[in-house]
Amino acid sequence: MDVTSLKGKKIAAAVSGGVDSMVMLDMLLKQGISPAVINFEHGIRGEESTSDSAFVADRAKELGLDCRVIALDAPGYAARNGKGIEEAARELRYREFDRILAAGEADLIALAHHADDNAETVLMRIIRGTGIKGLCGITDRPGYIHPLIDMTRSEIEEYALKNGIEYRTDSTNADDAYTRNFIRLRLIPAIKERFPGFERRVARLSEAAKEVEDLTDSLKTAPVQVKGGLLLPNEAFLQHIAVVKKSIGDAVKQLGITRDMEAANFRDVIKLYDGEVGKKLSLPFGIEARREWEGVSFMRPILEKALEMPFEIAGKYDFFGTVYEFSAIKGIEKGCFDAAKIPCGAVVRLPKKGDRFRRYKGKDKALGDYYTDVKYPTRLREMTPVLAAGDRVLLIMGGEVSDELKVDQNSEHIYVCKVGV
């Protein structure tokens, strides 16, 4: 374990009391690193769990280390969110880790994952169906380090024996009803019996996968920030398919989705790109992808479809963080309209199915057909409010004015729609 890069850093070590984390703590101390200790009591094993937490707290006190025991309600969180206990406990832990890092209470979180854990993780991902990134296994990332990742479980246990390190054994580790435990207790021993050194071979696979992942990462196209989401430009889809998938995955992650999409989702997005402008598809986690003239956009679902407000010439209208308001002007300029021609009962709202629009000196047609004619970005169509009376769109806020509101020689109340943030 090389701790050269850790000197001068505030380290917080996640210590469960098991052999892995107790060995990690000992090794950090022997190399001059005195971490703060974090222990989680997940509310799963009752008195055994609280006893393990007390063991960790006592040991930290003996070593002169700060220790924080954090109580989590993993069963309750799992029930409320329809998750398994393992997944729920992990999410709660990492939520707390992220809070600690964001608050500046630690620069790095040290986790006691080792080579066997990596092999279990890779095998579990293969069983569930994974791509290159999944084969990378357990890797360091900003804020998180894994000092024992090159050691096997047997090496860690041998170290504990030689150095007289006390530790606790979690009884749930023997329950193969949990997916990871089933892989650890049933599958991997059978594989290792026939193929000794399995963990090291998986580690080499993970290293090779990381190299490929780094290469595609360096070639990917960055998405562009647009109103309501992100746009992956056309050029992103002209590269090798592995790089295209990387660009798509990165765009989705930037919308806050931390879990990987399935292979079929990537194929669907690529098929969408090859299709007609205006087509869209629903992706997992509430993301909507649309084919645009400029590429493919990725949006979160629009939650303000029902929003509708009475028209007031002095009003301000906030849609998705963009503010629209009306200003009186003297003379004629682009986008101006005769406010006196706005009928009573007009409203400011988002577009609806059946809306119609007649541009200045143009024909009456469906609003969607007008948008197609002028190549208005599809990602903005449902997010840009309109001034409407019934199904007649009088004004596209910040855009074109209908023939019904045109300014003429008798117009005395001339306004424009201003757009700001």
Short mmCIF file of C-alpha atoms in Angstrom, two decimals:
data_model
loop_
_atom_site.label_atom_id
_atom_site.label_comp_id
_atom_site.label_asym_id
_atom_site.label_seq_id
_atom_site.Cartn_x
_atom_site.Cartn_y
_atom_site.Cartn_z
CA MET A 1 0.00 0.00 0.00
CA ASP A 2 1.60 3.24 -1.24
CA VAL A 3 0.49 6.19 0.91
CA THR A 4 2.90 8.76 -0.52
CA SER A 5 0.05 10.72 -2.11
CA LEU A 6 -1.90 10.74 1.17
CA LYS A 7 0.55 12.83 3.17
CA GLY A 8 -1.07 16.05 4.34
CA LYS A 9 -4.57 14.88 3.43
CA LYS A 10 -7.48 14.58 5.83
CA ILE A 11 -8.34 10.88 5.63
CA ALA A 12 -11.52 9.29 6.92
CA ALA A 13 -11.41 5.49 7.11
CA ALA A 14 -14.62 3.47 6.88
CA VAL A 15 -14.19 0.80 9.56
CA SER A 16 -16.82 -1.89 10.09
CA GLY A 17 -14.81 -3.91 12.60
CA GLY A 18 -14.25 -6.73 10.11
CA VAL A 19 -10.80 -8.09 9.30
CA ASP A 20 -10.45 -6.04 6.10
CA SER A 21 -11.11 -2.63 7.62
CA MET A 22 -9.17 -3.37 10.82
CA VAL A 23 -6.12 -4.38 8.78
CA MET A 24 -6.48 -1.25 6.62
CA LEU A 25 -6.58 0.89 9.75
CA ASP A 26 -3.46 -0.78 11.14
CA MET A 27 -1.57 -0.38 7.85
CA LEU A 28 -2.48 3.29 7.56
CA LEU A 29 -1.28 3.96 11.11
CA LYS A 30 2.01 2.15 10.53
CA GLN A 31 2.69 4.34 7.53
CA GLY A 32 2.13 7.56 9.41
CA ILE A 33 -1.50 8.18 8.49
CA SER A 34 -3.86 8.86 11.41
CA PRO A 35 -7.36 8.80 9.90
CA ALA A 36 -10.66 9.73 11.44
CA VAL A 37 -12.76 6.58 11.86
CA ILE A 38 -16.28 6.27 10.48
CA ASN A 39 -18.50 3.37 11.43
CA PHE A 40 -22.06 2.67 10.29
CA GLU A 41 -24.71 0.88 12.32
CA HIS A 42 -27.21 -0.11 9.62
CA GLY A 43 -30.05 -1.23 11.87
CA ILE A 44 -29.95 -4.73 10.37
CA ARG A 45 -28.39 -7.08 12.94
CA GLY A 46 -29.74 -5.70 16.20
CA GLU A 47 -27.49 -6.11 19.25
CA GLU A 48 -24.72 -7.74 17.22
CA SER A 49 -24.49 -4.64 15.05
CA THR A 50 -24.40 -2.19 17.97
CA SER A 51 -21.77 -4.38 19.64
CA ASP A 52 -19.59 -4.20 16.51
CA SER A 53 -19.91 -0.41 16.49
CA ALA A 54 -18.92 -0.26 20.16
CA PHE A 55 -15.89 -2.44 19.36
CA VAL A 56 -14.77 -0.02 16.65
CA ALA A 57 -15.33 3.01 18.87
CA ASP A 58 -13.34 1.46 21.72
CA ARG A 59 -10.47 0.50 19.42
CA ALA A 60 -10.34 3.99 17.92
CA LYS A 61 -10.23 5.49 21.40
CA GLU A 62 -7.32 3.20 22.34
CA LEU A 63 -5.47 4.40 19.22
CA GLY A 64 -6.20 8.05 19.94
CA LEU A 65 -8.32 8.47 16.81
CA ASP A 66 -11.49 10.45 16.34
CA CYS A 67 -14.44 8.13 15.73
CA ARG A 68 -17.96 8.75 14.55
CA VAL A 69 -20.61 6.03 14.72
CA ILE A 70 -23.48 6.83 12.34
CA ALA A 71 -26.84 5.07 12.77
CA LEU A 72 -28.68 4.26 9.52
CA ASP A 73 -32.14 2.77 8.98
CA ALA A 74 -31.36 0.52 6.02
CA PRO A 75 -34.48 -1.69 6.43
CA GLY A 76 -36.80 1.32 6.52
CA TYR A 77 -35.09 2.98 3.56
CA ALA A 78 -35.26 -0.27 1.58
CA ALA A 79 -38.98 -0.66 2.28
CA ARG A 80 -39.82 2.94 1.40
CA ASN A 81 -37.88 2.86 -1.87
CA GLY A 82 -38.45 -0.70 -3.04
CA LYS A 83 -34.79 -1.67 -2.75
CA GLY A 84 -32.91 -4.67 -1.40
CA ILE A 85 -31.21 -4.34 1.98
CA GLU A 86 -27.71 -4.46 0.45
CA GLU A 87 -28.48 -1.72 -2.05
CA ALA A 88 -30.23 0.43 0.52
CA ALA A 89 -27.34 0.17 3.01
CA ARG A 90 -24.83 1.07 0.31
CA GLU A 91 -26.81 4.09 -0.87
CA LEU A 92 -27.16 5.41 2.67
CA ARG A 93 -23.43 4.95 3.35
CA TYR A 94 -22.36 6.76 0.22
CA ARG A 95 -24.86 9.54 0.83
CA GLU A 96 -23.14 10.13 4.18
CA PHE A 97 -19.67 9.81 2.62
CA ASP A 98 -20.56 12.39 -0.02
CA ARG A 99 -21.86 14.74 2.67
CA ILE A 100 -18.61 14.41 4.64
CA LEU A 101 -16.55 15.17 1.54
CA ALA A 102 -18.76 18.09 0.49
CA ALA A 103 -18.55 19.59 3.98
CA GLY A 104 -14.75 19.43 3.88
CA GLU A 105 -14.64 17.15 6.92
CA ALA A 106 -12.34 14.84 4.95
CA ASP A 107 -10.36 15.05 1.73
CA LEU A 108 -10.52 11.31 1.06
CA ILE A 109 -12.57 8.33 2.21
CA ALA A 110 -10.50 5.13 2.59
CA LEU A 111 -12.48 1.95 1.87
CA ALA A 112 -11.23 -1.57 2.67
CA HIS A 113 -12.17 -3.31 -0.58
CA HIS A 114 -9.59 -5.86 -1.72
CA ALA A 115 -8.79 -8.12 -4.69
CA ASP A 116 -11.42 -10.71 -3.75
CA ASP A 117 -14.05 -7.97 -3.50
CA ASN A 118 -13.04 -6.81 -6.95
CA ALA A 119 -13.39 -10.34 -8.36
CA GLU A 120 -16.84 -10.66 -6.75
CA THR A 121 -17.90 -7.30 -8.14
CA VAL A 122 -16.76 -8.08 -11.69
CA LEU A 123 -18.37 -11.54 -11.63
CA MET A 124 -21.63 -10.10 -10.29
CA ARG A 125 -21.68 -7.48 -13.05
CA ILE A 126 -20.97 -10.10 -15.72
CA ILE A 127 -23.91 -12.16 -14.45
CA ARG A 128 -26.19 -9.11 -14.54
CA GLY A 129 -24.89 -8.02 -17.93
CA THR A 130 -22.21 -5.35 -18.14
CA GLY A 131 -20.01 -3.41 -20.52
CA ILE A 132 -16.36 -2.46 -20.44
CA LYS A 133 -16.84 -0.04 -17.58
CA GLY A 134 -18.33 -2.78 -15.41
CA LEU A 135 -15.27 -4.94 -16.02
CA CYS A 136 -13.10 -2.20 -14.51
CA GLY A 137 -14.32 -3.40 -11.13
CA ILE A 138 -13.58 -1.39 -8.01
CA THR A 139 -11.58 1.72 -8.85
CA ASP A 140 -10.48 4.85 -7.07
CA ARG A 141 -12.47 7.96 -7.96
CA PRO A 142 -12.47 11.55 -6.74
CA GLY A 143 -12.77 11.47 -2.96
CA TYR A 144 -12.45 7.68 -2.61
CA ILE A 145 -9.41 5.40 -2.29
CA HIS A 146 -8.96 1.64 -1.82
CA PRO A 147 -5.61 1.01 -0.07
CA LEU A 148 -6.05 -2.80 0.01
CA ILE A 149 -7.25 -3.35 -3.55
CA ASP A 150 -4.08 -5.27 -4.52
CA MET A 151 -4.27 -7.66 -1.54
CA THR A 152 -6.28 -10.88 -1.48
CA ARG A 153 -8.51 -11.86 1.43
CA SER A 154 -6.11 -14.64 2.43
CA GLU A 155 -3.20 -12.14 2.51
CA ILE A 156 -5.25 -9.80 4.69
CA GLU A 157 -6.17 -12.60 7.09
CA GLU A 158 -2.53 -13.68 7.26
CA TYR A 159 -1.51 -10.08 8.05
CA ALA A 160 -4.10 -9.94 10.84
CA LEU A 161 -2.82 -13.18 12.33
CA LYS A 162 0.84 -12.10 12.24
CA ASN A 163 0.11 -8.70 13.74
CA GLY A 164 -2.38 -9.83 16.37
CA ILE A 165 -5.18 -7.65 15.00
CA GLU A 166 -8.56 -8.19 16.62
CA TYR A 167 -11.66 -8.02 14.46
CA ARG A 168 -15.33 -8.91 14.40
CA THR A 169 -17.20 -11.24 12.05
CA ASP A 170 -20.48 -10.07 10.55
CA SER A 171 -22.98 -12.95 10.78
CA THR A 172 -24.77 -11.80 7.62
CA ASN A 173 -21.60 -12.60 5.65
CA ALA A 174 -22.55 -16.28 5.99
CA ASP A 175 -26.05 -15.75 4.57
CA ASP A 176 -25.94 -16.71 0.89
CA ALA A 177 -29.43 -15.31 0.33
CA TYR A 178 -27.61 -12.06 -0.44
CA THR A 179 -26.37 -11.96 -4.04
CA ARG A 180 -22.83 -10.93 -3.21
CA ASN A 181 -22.56 -13.54 -0.47
CA PHE A 182 -23.81 -16.24 -2.84
CA ILE A 183 -21.06 -15.31 -5.29
CA ARG A 184 -18.49 -15.12 -2.49
CA LEU A 185 -19.46 -18.32 -0.70
CA ARG A 186 -20.65 -20.58 -3.51
CA LEU A 187 -19.43 -19.51 -6.95
CA ILE A 188 -15.93 -18.17 -6.38
CA PRO A 189 -14.73 -21.08 -4.17
CA ALA A 190 -15.81 -23.49 -6.92
CA ILE A 191 -13.97 -21.42 -9.55
CA LYS A 192 -10.83 -21.10 -7.41
CA GLU A 193 -10.77 -24.82 -6.75
CA ARG A 194 -10.41 -25.44 -10.49
CA PHE A 195 -8.58 -22.20 -11.33
CA PRO A 196 -6.29 -21.05 -8.48
CA GLY A 197 -5.33 -17.38 -8.61
CA PHE A 198 -8.70 -16.37 -10.03
CA GLU A 199 -8.62 -13.01 -8.20
CA ARG A 200 -5.32 -12.02 -9.83
CA ARG A 201 -6.65 -12.91 -13.28
CA VAL A 202 -9.73 -10.79 -12.73
CA ALA A 203 -7.49 -7.95 -11.56
CA ARG A 204 -5.59 -8.14 -14.87
CA LEU A 205 -8.90 -8.09 -16.76
CA SER A 206 -9.97 -5.04 -14.78
CA GLU A 207 -6.69 -3.30 -15.57
CA ALA A 208 -7.12 -3.98 -19.30
CA ALA A 209 -10.72 -2.74 -19.14
CA LYS A 210 -9.56 0.47 -17.44
CA GLU A 211 -7.14 1.12 -20.30
CA VAL A 212 -9.93 0.74 -22.86
CA GLU A 213 -12.23 2.88 -20.73
CA ASP A 214 -9.57 5.60 -20.47
CA LEU A 215 -9.08 5.53 -24.26
CA THR A 216 -12.79 5.91 -25.08
CA ASP A 217 -13.07 8.56 -22.38
CA SER A 218 -10.35 10.61 -24.08
CA LEU A 219 -12.17 10.38 -27.45
CA LYS A 220 -15.73 11.06 -26.32
CA THR A 221 -17.67 14.17 -27.32
CA ALA A 222 -18.81 16.39 -24.49
CA PRO A 223 -22.53 17.27 -24.42
CA VAL A 224 -23.59 20.90 -24.74
CA GLN A 225 -25.73 22.54 -22.07
CA VAL A 226 -29.12 23.57 -23.48
CA LYS A 227 -32.36 24.74 -21.96
CA GLY A 228 -33.81 21.88 -19.93
CA GLY A 229 -31.04 19.38 -20.50
CA LEU A 230 -28.06 18.46 -22.64
CA LEU A 231 -27.44 18.10 -26.38
CA LEU A 232 -25.03 15.56 -27.85
CA PRO A 233 -24.03 17.08 -31.20
CA ASN A 234 -24.12 15.24 -34.52
CA GLU A 235 -20.36 14.75 -34.62
CA ALA A 236 -20.57 12.57 -31.49
CA PHE A 237 -22.35 9.90 -33.53
CA LEU A 238 -19.74 9.77 -36.30
CA GLN A 239 -17.08 7.99 -34.22
CA HIS A 240 -16.46 4.33 -33.39
CA ILE A 241 -19.52 2.83 -31.72
CA ALA A 242 -17.60 2.28 -28.46
CA VAL A 243 -16.87 6.01 -28.31
CA VAL A 244 -20.44 6.87 -29.29
CA LYS A 245 -21.74 4.79 -26.38
CA LYS A 246 -19.28 6.48 -24.05
CA SER A 247 -20.51 9.92 -25.13
CA ILE A 248 -24.15 8.88 -24.62
CA GLY A 249 -23.44 7.44 -21.18
CA ASP A 250 -21.56 10.57 -20.16
CA ALA A 251 -24.43 12.82 -21.24
CA VAL A 252 -26.93 10.82 -19.19
CA LYS A 253 -24.64 10.85 -16.15
CA GLN A 254 -24.39 14.63 -16.34
CA LEU A 255 -28.15 14.72 -15.82
CA GLY A 256 -27.53 13.09 -12.43
CA ILE A 257 -28.05 9.43 -13.34
CA THR A 258 -25.39 7.41 -11.53
CA ARG A 259 -26.50 3.93 -12.58
CA ASP A 260 -25.48 2.58 -15.97
CA MET A 261 -27.99 2.20 -18.77
CA GLU A 262 -28.50 -1.19 -20.39
CA ALA A 263 -27.01 -2.11 -23.77
CA ALA A 264 -30.45 -1.91 -25.41
CA ASN A 265 -30.77 1.73 -24.32
CA PHE A 266 -27.58 2.67 -26.16
CA ARG A 267 -28.80 0.87 -29.28
CA ASP A 268 -32.10 2.74 -29.06
CA VAL A 269 -30.37 6.13 -28.84
CA ILE A 270 -28.16 5.32 -31.84
CA LYS A 271 -31.25 4.18 -33.78
CA LEU A 272 -32.98 7.44 -32.76
CA TYR A 273 -30.06 9.41 -34.21
CA ASP A 274 -30.43 7.53 -37.50
CA GLY A 275 -34.15 8.40 -37.60
CA GLU A 276 -36.20 11.50 -38.33
CA VAL A 277 -35.82 14.83 -36.59
CA GLY A 278 -38.51 15.22 -33.94
CA LYS A 279 -38.65 11.57 -32.91
CA LYS A 280 -38.20 10.81 -29.23
CA LEU A 281 -37.84 7.87 -26.86
CA SER A 282 -38.07 7.27 -23.14
CA LEU A 283 -34.97 6.05 -21.33
CA PRO A 284 -34.67 4.67 -17.79
CA PHE A 285 -34.70 6.99 -14.79
CA GLY A 286 -37.17 9.41 -16.42
CA ILE A 287 -34.84 10.65 -19.17
CA GLU A 288 -36.30 11.56 -22.57
CA ALA A 289 -34.09 11.55 -25.69
CA ARG A 290 -35.06 13.51 -28.82
CA ARG A 291 -33.63 13.67 -32.33
CA GLU A 292 -32.78 17.29 -33.06
CA TRP A 293 -31.41 18.97 -36.13
CA GLU A 294 -28.14 19.46 -34.25
CA GLY A 295 -27.92 15.98 -32.67
CA VAL A 296 -29.73 14.19 -29.83
CA SER A 297 -30.96 15.95 -26.71
CA PHE A 298 -31.40 14.37 -23.29
CA MET A 299 -34.02 15.87 -21.00
CA ARG A 300 -35.64 15.15 -17.72
CA PRO A 301 -39.44 14.84 -17.95
CA ILE A 302 -41.31 18.13 -18.12
CA LEU A 303 -43.24 18.60 -14.90
CA GLU A 304 -45.00 21.87 -15.76
CA LYS A 305 -47.27 20.72 -18.62
CA ALA A 306 -50.40 21.73 -16.70
CA LEU A 307 -49.06 25.15 -15.73
CA GLU A 308 -51.32 27.94 -17.00
CA MET A 309 -51.51 31.57 -15.89
CA PRO A 310 -53.85 34.42 -16.84
CA PHE A 311 -52.30 36.96 -19.19
CA GLU A 312 -51.32 40.26 -17.58
CA ILE A 313 -49.41 42.82 -19.58
CA ALA A 314 -47.44 43.75 -16.44
CA GLY A 315 -46.88 40.15 -15.37
CA LYS A 316 -43.71 38.08 -15.15
CA TYR A 317 -43.80 34.39 -16.11
CA ASP A 318 -41.18 31.90 -14.94
CA PHE A 319 -40.90 28.64 -16.90
CA PHE A 320 -38.04 26.25 -16.14
CA GLY A 321 -35.91 29.05 -14.71
CA THR A 322 -36.41 31.43 -17.65
CA VAL A 323 -38.39 34.63 -16.98
CA TYR A 324 -40.62 36.21 -19.63
CA GLU A 325 -42.12 39.69 -19.35
CA PHE A 326 -43.69 42.31 -21.61
CA SER A 327 -42.28 45.78 -22.25
CA ALA A 328 -43.89 48.74 -23.98
CA ILE A 329 -41.91 50.23 -26.87
CA LYS A 330 -42.17 53.14 -29.24
CA GLY A 331 -41.95 52.32 -32.88
CA ILE A 332 -41.61 48.99 -34.61
CA GLU A 333 -39.08 46.24 -33.89
CA LYS A 334 -38.78 42.50 -34.34
CA GLY A 335 -41.25 40.54 -32.23
CA CYS A 336 -43.51 43.49 -31.43
CA PHE A 337 -47.27 43.10 -31.16
CA ASP A 338 -50.44 45.10 -30.56
CA ALA A 339 -51.44 44.37 -26.97
CA ALA A 340 -54.91 45.83 -27.55
CA LYS A 341 -55.71 42.92 -29.88
CA ILE A 342 -55.20 40.28 -27.18
CA PRO A 343 -58.66 38.86 -26.36
CA CYS A 344 -60.06 38.57 -22.85
CA GLY A 345 -59.34 35.22 -21.24
CA ALA A 346 -55.96 34.81 -22.92
CA VAL A 347 -53.44 32.78 -20.90
CA VAL A 348 -49.72 32.12 -20.80
CA ARG A 349 -49.08 28.37 -20.82
CA LEU A 350 -47.08 25.56 -22.35
CA PRO A 351 -48.16 24.26 -25.77
CA LYS A 352 -50.94 21.69 -25.98
CA LYS A 353 -51.99 19.13 -28.54
CA GLY A 354 -54.27 20.77 -31.10
CA ASP A 355 -52.71 24.24 -30.88
CA ARG A 356 -52.75 26.23 -34.12
CA PHE A 357 -50.68 29.20 -35.24
CA ARG A 358 -50.82 31.66 -38.13
CA ARG A 359 -47.60 33.56 -38.62
CA TYR A 360 -47.61 37.08 -40.05
CA LYS A 361 -49.01 36.95 -43.61
CA GLY A 362 -48.91 33.16 -43.36
CA LYS A 363 -51.37 30.28 -43.38
CA ASP A 364 -53.15 28.89 -40.35
CA LYS A 365 -51.57 25.54 -39.44
CA ALA A 366 -50.81 23.22 -36.54
CA LEU A 367 -48.23 24.72 -34.20
CA GLY A 368 -46.11 21.59 -34.61
CA ASP A 369 -46.06 22.04 -38.40
CA TYR A 370 -44.96 25.65 -37.97
CA TYR A 371 -42.13 24.53 -35.70
CA THR A 372 -41.07 21.97 -38.31
CA ASP A 373 -41.13 24.61 -41.06
CA VAL A 374 -38.81 26.93 -39.15
CA LYS A 375 -36.71 24.05 -37.74
CA TYR A 376 -37.40 25.09 -34.17
CA PRO A 377 -35.42 22.74 -31.85
CA THR A 378 -37.69 19.92 -30.72
CA ARG A 379 -36.22 19.97 -27.21
CA LEU A 380 -37.59 23.51 -26.76
CA ARG A 381 -41.06 23.04 -28.18
CA GLU A 382 -42.67 21.70 -25.02
CA MET A 383 -40.67 24.02 -22.77
CA THR A 384 -41.33 27.37 -24.46
CA PRO A 385 -44.53 29.02 -23.23
CA VAL A 386 -47.06 30.60 -25.54
CA LEU A 387 -49.70 33.31 -25.21
CA ALA A 388 -52.93 31.64 -26.29
CA ALA A 389 -56.68 32.02 -26.48
CA GLY A 390 -58.21 28.57 -26.60
CA ASP A 391 -56.25 26.59 -29.18
CA ARG A 392 -55.11 29.73 -31.00
CA VAL A 393 -51.49 30.60 -30.28
CA LEU A 394 -51.13 34.37 -30.42
CA LEU A 395 -47.48 34.64 -29.48
CA ILE A 396 -44.57 32.28 -28.96
CA MET A 397 -42.91 33.82 -25.93
CA GLY A 398 -39.59 35.28 -27.02
CA GLY A 399 -40.36 34.23 -30.60
CA GLU A 400 -42.71 34.92 -33.46
CA VAL A 401 -46.00 36.83 -33.24
CA SER A 402 -49.19 35.63 -34.91
CA ASP A 403 -50.89 37.53 -37.68
CA GLU A 404 -53.76 38.24 -35.24
CA LEU A 405 -51.57 40.56 -33.14
CA LYS A 406 -49.84 42.35 -35.98
CA VAL A 407 -49.02 46.00 -35.50
CA ASP A 408 -50.69 48.43 -37.94
CA GLN A 409 -51.07 52.18 -38.37
CA ASN A 410 -53.77 52.29 -35.69
CA SER A 411 -51.75 50.46 -33.02
CA GLU A 412 -51.20 52.51 -29.87
CA HIS A 413 -50.16 49.81 -27.38
CA ILE A 414 -47.07 48.23 -28.87
CA TYR A 415 -45.15 45.70 -26.75
CA VAL A 416 -42.43 43.08 -27.08
CA CYS A 417 -41.79 39.97 -25.03
CA LYS A 418 -38.46 40.14 -23.19
CA VAL A 419 -36.62 36.98 -22.18
CA GLY A 420 -34.24 36.84 -19.21
CA VAL A 421 -33.14 34.66 -16.31
#
